[in-house]
């Protein structure tokens, strides 16, 4: 199993923080990022929003968890002290704790992670670590829920900042999905009855970036979870069982994947949960192969074909790789599209010095650039704007949850109730049969 090799101690230049300071100072013309990026993380935790960054403008559901005040000892500690305290707590806890870090997490947090990967890889890592009493998940809420689903009941999954949600996941609310399902049943007839070919009218498929409640819905209704690594395999699984697929929450991953499989665009109507029949006609839904939920990632939505044209004009021979959460025209204009792990491996496997323009979250792009100085690697979006939800995890929160563990207290535990967890595991188990690569422990 190859190591993910993303934990370089080499300083990143220019760093995300450097570029953020440029934005705050007004040097980054055209930025739509908030000057609040300069604020301390605990400042914007009190406000009803996701914090500064690309997804800060998205609506968050009422009742979403807010992080309470951190003690002053964490809020006021200088960064070097926080790092020392995190390292000391980790040393004290030893194998009792494991820290998982998502690719999009800031470097100051990733440097402490035992495993770094995408959401699927980290879910697998959580499943493979039954000895750890606590799994500290430096990612967002749905990822911690998934880790709870896949870990043992004795293990505590901890999200260092409860306000680290995901705006895309929030775009498919369980009540909206249930309502959609009822409308589809009225249209198609009983959804659990197969036709003469053994196919049910519709199979629900949810992207990993969804709540446990949505995964539970999918599990109860004959469906499956997918990731950006295995979306095509999962859709093949679903088409072997149903005449059509209801895909949520990310319309772009659904559209890009189905299009690559030969599904015509006119057979992919959109479902807007705020409109009757999702805003589609009965005829469109009758003819549909993939019904796309009206969701998106605010980070990946920022990438445009103009940025690709500019990259090609300014860097002849540039290799453009984008994430499949980007809009379809961007994916079509790129040289390649793939999950974060596909992007990482493409760069690692390039034998000649190459210029890469990458369409994904800036923390990962900057880290790859620092680790591969033989290549020129830059973000397609010239104005940095990180995922605001990931950005909410700060070393101060990590130090806090670890020192609480040392003191024998579990804070910020994420627990999925069993009535949701059981069917959600069914959907995840189906997905885990569609296996991409799992991460290896850092040497
Ligand atoms: S990058 Fe997009 S999908 Fe990923 S956590 Fe951030 S908002 Fe959610």
Short mmCIF file of N, CA and C in Angstrom, two decimals, residues 113-192:
data_model
loop_
_atom_site.label_atom_id
_atom_site.label_comp_id
_atom_site.label_asym_id
_atom_site.label_seq_id
_atom_site.Cartn_x
_atom_site.Cartn_y
_atom_site.Cartn_z
N UNK A 113 -1.78 14.84 11.42
CA UNK A 113 -2.64 13.70 11.09
C UNK A 113 -1.84 12.42 10.93
N UNK A 114 -2.42 11.30 11.39
CA UNK A 114 -1.80 10.00 11.17
C UNK A 114 -2.13 9.49 9.77
N UNK A 115 -3.29 9.85 9.29
CA UNK A 115 -3.71 9.47 7.94
C UNK A 115 -4.25 10.72 7.25
N UNK A 116 -3.93 10.82 5.96
CA UNK A 116 -4.48 11.91 5.15
C UNK A 116 -5.09 11.28 3.91
N UNK A 117 -6.26 11.73 3.54
CA UNK A 117 -6.88 11.14 2.36
C UNK A 117 -8.17 11.84 2.02
N UNK A 118 -8.88 11.27 1.02
CA UNK A 118 -10.20 11.81 0.71
C UNK A 118 -11.21 11.13 1.64
N UNK A 119 -12.47 11.50 1.50
CA UNK A 119 -13.46 11.03 2.48
C UNK A 119 -13.59 9.51 2.45
N UNK A 120 -13.48 8.93 1.27
CA UNK A 120 -13.60 7.48 1.17
C UNK A 120 -12.42 6.78 1.83
N UNK A 121 -11.23 7.26 1.54
CA UNK A 121 -10.04 6.65 2.13
C UNK A 121 -10.07 6.76 3.65
N UNK A 122 -10.51 7.90 4.14
CA UNK A 122 -10.53 8.08 5.58
C UNK A 122 -11.61 7.22 6.24
N UNK A 123 -12.72 7.02 5.52
CA UNK A 123 -13.75 6.11 6.03
C UNK A 123 -13.19 4.71 6.17
N UNK A 124 -12.41 4.30 5.17
CA UNK A 124 -11.79 2.97 5.23
C UNK A 124 -10.77 2.91 6.37
N UNK A 125 -10.03 3.98 6.56
CA UNK A 125 -9.04 4.00 7.64
C UNK A 125 -9.73 3.85 8.98
N UNK A 126 -10.85 4.55 9.16
CA UNK A 126 -11.60 4.46 10.43
C UNK A 126 -12.03 3.03 10.69
N UNK A 127 -12.46 2.34 9.63
CA UNK A 127 -12.92 0.97 9.76
C UNK A 127 -11.78 0.02 10.14
N UNK A 128 -10.57 0.38 9.71
CA UNK A 128 -9.42 -0.51 9.90
C UNK A 128 -8.68 -0.25 11.21
N UNK A 129 -9.25 0.57 12.09
CA UNK A 129 -8.53 0.96 13.30
C UNK A 129 -9.32 0.64 14.57
N UNK A 130 -9.70 -0.62 14.76
CA UNK A 130 -10.55 -0.94 15.92
C UNK A 130 -9.85 -0.73 17.26
N UNK A 131 -8.51 -0.61 17.26
CA UNK A 131 -7.80 -0.49 18.54
C UNK A 131 -7.84 0.94 19.10
N UNK A 132 -8.04 1.93 18.25
CA UNK A 132 -8.02 3.31 18.73
C UNK A 132 -9.31 3.62 19.49
N UNK A 133 -9.17 4.15 20.71
CA UNK A 133 -10.36 4.49 21.50
C UNK A 133 -11.05 5.73 20.95
N UNK A 134 -10.26 6.62 20.36
CA UNK A 134 -10.83 7.87 19.84
C UNK A 134 -10.29 8.12 18.43
N UNK A 135 -11.21 8.52 17.55
CA UNK A 135 -10.85 8.90 16.18
C UNK A 135 -11.15 10.39 16.06
N UNK A 136 -10.11 11.19 15.95
CA UNK A 136 -10.31 12.63 15.81
C UNK A 136 -10.32 12.93 14.31
N UNK A 137 -11.48 13.37 13.83
CA UNK A 137 -11.66 13.54 12.39
C UNK A 137 -11.55 15.01 12.02
N UNK A 138 -10.43 15.36 11.40
CA UNK A 138 -10.23 16.73 10.95
C UNK A 138 -10.76 16.85 9.53
N UNK A 139 -12.07 16.97 9.46
CA UNK A 139 -12.77 17.08 8.18
C UNK A 139 -14.06 17.81 8.45
N UNK A 140 -15.15 17.34 7.88
CA UNK A 140 -16.44 17.99 8.14
C UNK A 140 -17.43 16.96 8.69
N UNK A 141 -18.61 17.45 9.05
CA UNK A 141 -19.54 16.67 9.86
C UNK A 141 -19.92 15.34 9.24
N UNK A 142 -20.26 15.34 7.92
CA UNK A 142 -20.71 14.07 7.34
C UNK A 142 -19.59 13.03 7.37
N UNK A 143 -18.35 13.48 7.29
CA UNK A 143 -17.22 12.53 7.32
C UNK A 143 -17.10 11.89 8.71
N UNK A 144 -17.30 12.70 9.74
CA UNK A 144 -17.24 12.16 11.10
C UNK A 144 -18.40 11.18 11.32
N UNK A 145 -19.57 11.51 10.78
CA UNK A 145 -20.70 10.57 10.88
C UNK A 145 -20.35 9.24 10.22
N UNK A 146 -19.74 9.32 9.05
CA UNK A 146 -19.40 8.09 8.32
C UNK A 146 -18.38 7.28 9.11
N UNK A 147 -17.42 7.98 9.71
CA UNK A 147 -16.43 7.26 10.54
C UNK A 147 -17.14 6.59 11.71
N UNK A 148 -18.13 7.24 12.29
CA UNK A 148 -18.88 6.62 13.40
C UNK A 148 -19.62 5.38 12.91
N UNK A 149 -20.17 5.45 11.71
CA UNK A 149 -20.89 4.30 11.16
C UNK A 149 -19.97 3.10 10.97
N UNK A 150 -18.73 3.37 10.59
CA UNK A 150 -17.82 2.28 10.22
C UNK A 150 -16.92 1.84 11.37
N UNK A 151 -16.88 2.59 12.44
CA UNK A 151 -16.03 2.21 13.57
C UNK A 151 -16.85 1.37 14.55
N UNK A 152 -16.20 0.91 15.61
CA UNK A 152 -16.92 0.07 16.59
C UNK A 152 -17.69 0.98 17.57
N UNK A 153 -18.72 0.42 18.24
CA UNK A 153 -19.50 1.25 19.17
C UNK A 153 -18.66 1.80 20.32
N UNK A 154 -17.57 1.11 20.65
CA UNK A 154 -16.73 1.57 21.76
C UNK A 154 -15.88 2.77 21.37
N UNK A 155 -15.68 2.98 20.09
CA UNK A 155 -14.81 4.07 19.65
C UNK A 155 -15.58 5.38 19.59
N UNK A 156 -14.93 6.44 20.05
CA UNK A 156 -15.55 7.77 19.99
C UNK A 156 -14.97 8.52 18.79
N UNK A 157 -15.86 8.97 17.91
CA UNK A 157 -15.43 9.80 16.78
C UNK A 157 -15.64 11.26 17.18
N UNK A 158 -14.61 12.04 17.04
CA UNK A 158 -14.61 13.42 17.53
C UNK A 158 -14.39 14.38 16.37
N UNK A 159 -15.26 15.38 16.27
CA UNK A 159 -15.09 16.45 15.28
C UNK A 159 -14.60 17.68 16.05
N UNK A 160 -13.38 18.14 15.81
CA UNK A 160 -12.82 19.19 16.67
C UNK A 160 -13.66 20.47 16.73
N UNK A 161 -14.33 20.81 15.62
CA UNK A 161 -15.21 21.98 15.63
C UNK A 161 -16.57 21.54 15.10
N UNK A 162 -17.59 21.60 15.94
CA UNK A 162 -18.92 21.10 15.56
C UNK A 162 -19.54 21.89 14.41
N UNK A 163 -19.06 23.10 14.19
CA UNK A 163 -19.62 23.93 13.12
C UNK A 163 -19.02 23.61 11.76
N UNK A 164 -18.13 22.63 11.69
CA UNK A 164 -17.54 22.27 10.40
C UNK A 164 -18.51 21.34 9.67
N UNK A 165 -19.47 21.93 9.00
CA UNK A 165 -20.43 21.17 8.21
C UNK A 165 -19.98 21.11 6.77
N UNK A 166 -20.90 20.85 5.86
CA UNK A 166 -20.59 20.88 4.43
C UNK A 166 -21.82 21.43 3.73
N UNK A 167 -21.66 22.53 3.03
CA UNK A 167 -22.83 23.18 2.42
C UNK A 167 -23.46 22.28 1.35
N UNK A 168 -22.64 21.50 0.67
CA UNK A 168 -23.24 20.60 -0.33
C UNK A 168 -24.10 19.55 0.35
N UNK A 169 -23.58 18.93 1.39
CA UNK A 169 -24.34 17.90 2.09
C UNK A 169 -25.67 18.48 2.59
N UNK A 170 -25.65 19.71 3.04
CA UNK A 170 -26.86 20.33 3.58
C UNK A 170 -27.91 20.61 2.50
N UNK A 171 -27.51 20.54 1.23
CA UNK A 171 -28.47 20.84 0.16
C UNK A 171 -29.46 19.71 -0.07
N UNK A 172 -29.19 18.53 0.48
CA UNK A 172 -30.17 17.44 0.42
C UNK A 172 -30.61 17.13 1.84
N UNK A 173 -31.71 17.73 2.21
CA UNK A 173 -32.27 17.55 3.55
C UNK A 173 -33.16 16.29 3.54
N UNK A 174 -33.17 15.53 4.64
CA UNK A 174 -33.90 14.26 4.64
C UNK A 174 -35.39 14.46 4.36
N UNK A 175 -35.98 15.53 4.88
CA UNK A 175 -37.41 15.75 4.62
C UNK A 175 -37.66 16.01 3.14
N UNK A 176 -36.77 16.76 2.52
CA UNK A 176 -36.92 17.03 1.08
C UNK A 176 -36.77 15.74 0.26
N UNK A 177 -35.84 14.90 0.68
CA UNK A 177 -35.62 13.66 -0.06
C UNK A 177 -36.82 12.71 0.09
N UNK A 178 -37.37 12.64 1.30
CA UNK A 178 -38.56 11.81 1.52
C UNK A 178 -39.72 12.31 0.66
N UNK A 179 -39.87 13.63 0.62
CA UNK A 179 -40.94 14.23 -0.18
C UNK A 179 -40.76 13.93 -1.66
N UNK A 180 -39.53 14.03 -2.13
CA UNK A 180 -39.22 13.69 -3.52
C UNK A 180 -39.59 12.24 -3.81
N UNK A 181 -39.24 11.36 -2.88
CA UNK A 181 -39.50 9.92 -3.07
C UNK A 181 -41.00 9.65 -3.20
N UNK A 182 -41.78 10.36 -2.36
CA UNK A 182 -43.24 10.19 -2.43
C UNK A 182 -43.78 10.65 -3.78
N UNK A 183 -43.26 11.77 -4.26
CA UNK A 183 -43.73 12.26 -5.56
C UNK A 183 -43.36 11.29 -6.68
N UNK A 184 -42.16 10.71 -6.58
CA UNK A 184 -41.75 9.76 -7.61
C UNK A 184 -42.61 8.50 -7.55
N UNK A 185 -43.02 8.10 -6.34
CA UNK A 185 -43.88 6.91 -6.22
C UNK A 185 -45.24 7.17 -6.86
N UNK A 186 -45.75 8.39 -6.69
CA UNK A 186 -47.03 8.73 -7.33
C UNK A 186 -46.89 8.65 -8.85
N UNK A 187 -45.74 9.03 -9.34
CA UNK A 187 -45.51 9.07 -10.78
C UNK A 187 -45.24 7.69 -11.36
N UNK A 188 -44.35 6.94 -10.70
CA UNK A 188 -43.88 5.66 -11.26
C UNK A 188 -44.63 4.44 -10.76
N UNK A 189 -45.41 4.61 -9.67
CA UNK A 189 -46.01 3.44 -9.03
C UNK A 189 -45.08 2.92 -7.95
N UNK A 190 -45.43 1.77 -7.33
CA UNK A 190 -44.63 1.25 -6.21
C UNK A 190 -43.14 1.15 -6.58
N UNK A 191 -42.30 1.76 -5.74
CA UNK A 191 -40.89 1.87 -6.08
C UNK A 191 -40.09 0.63 -5.73
N UNK A 192 -40.73 -0.32 -5.01
CA UNK A 192 -40.00 -1.54 -4.66
C UNK A 192 -40.44 -2.74 -5.49
#
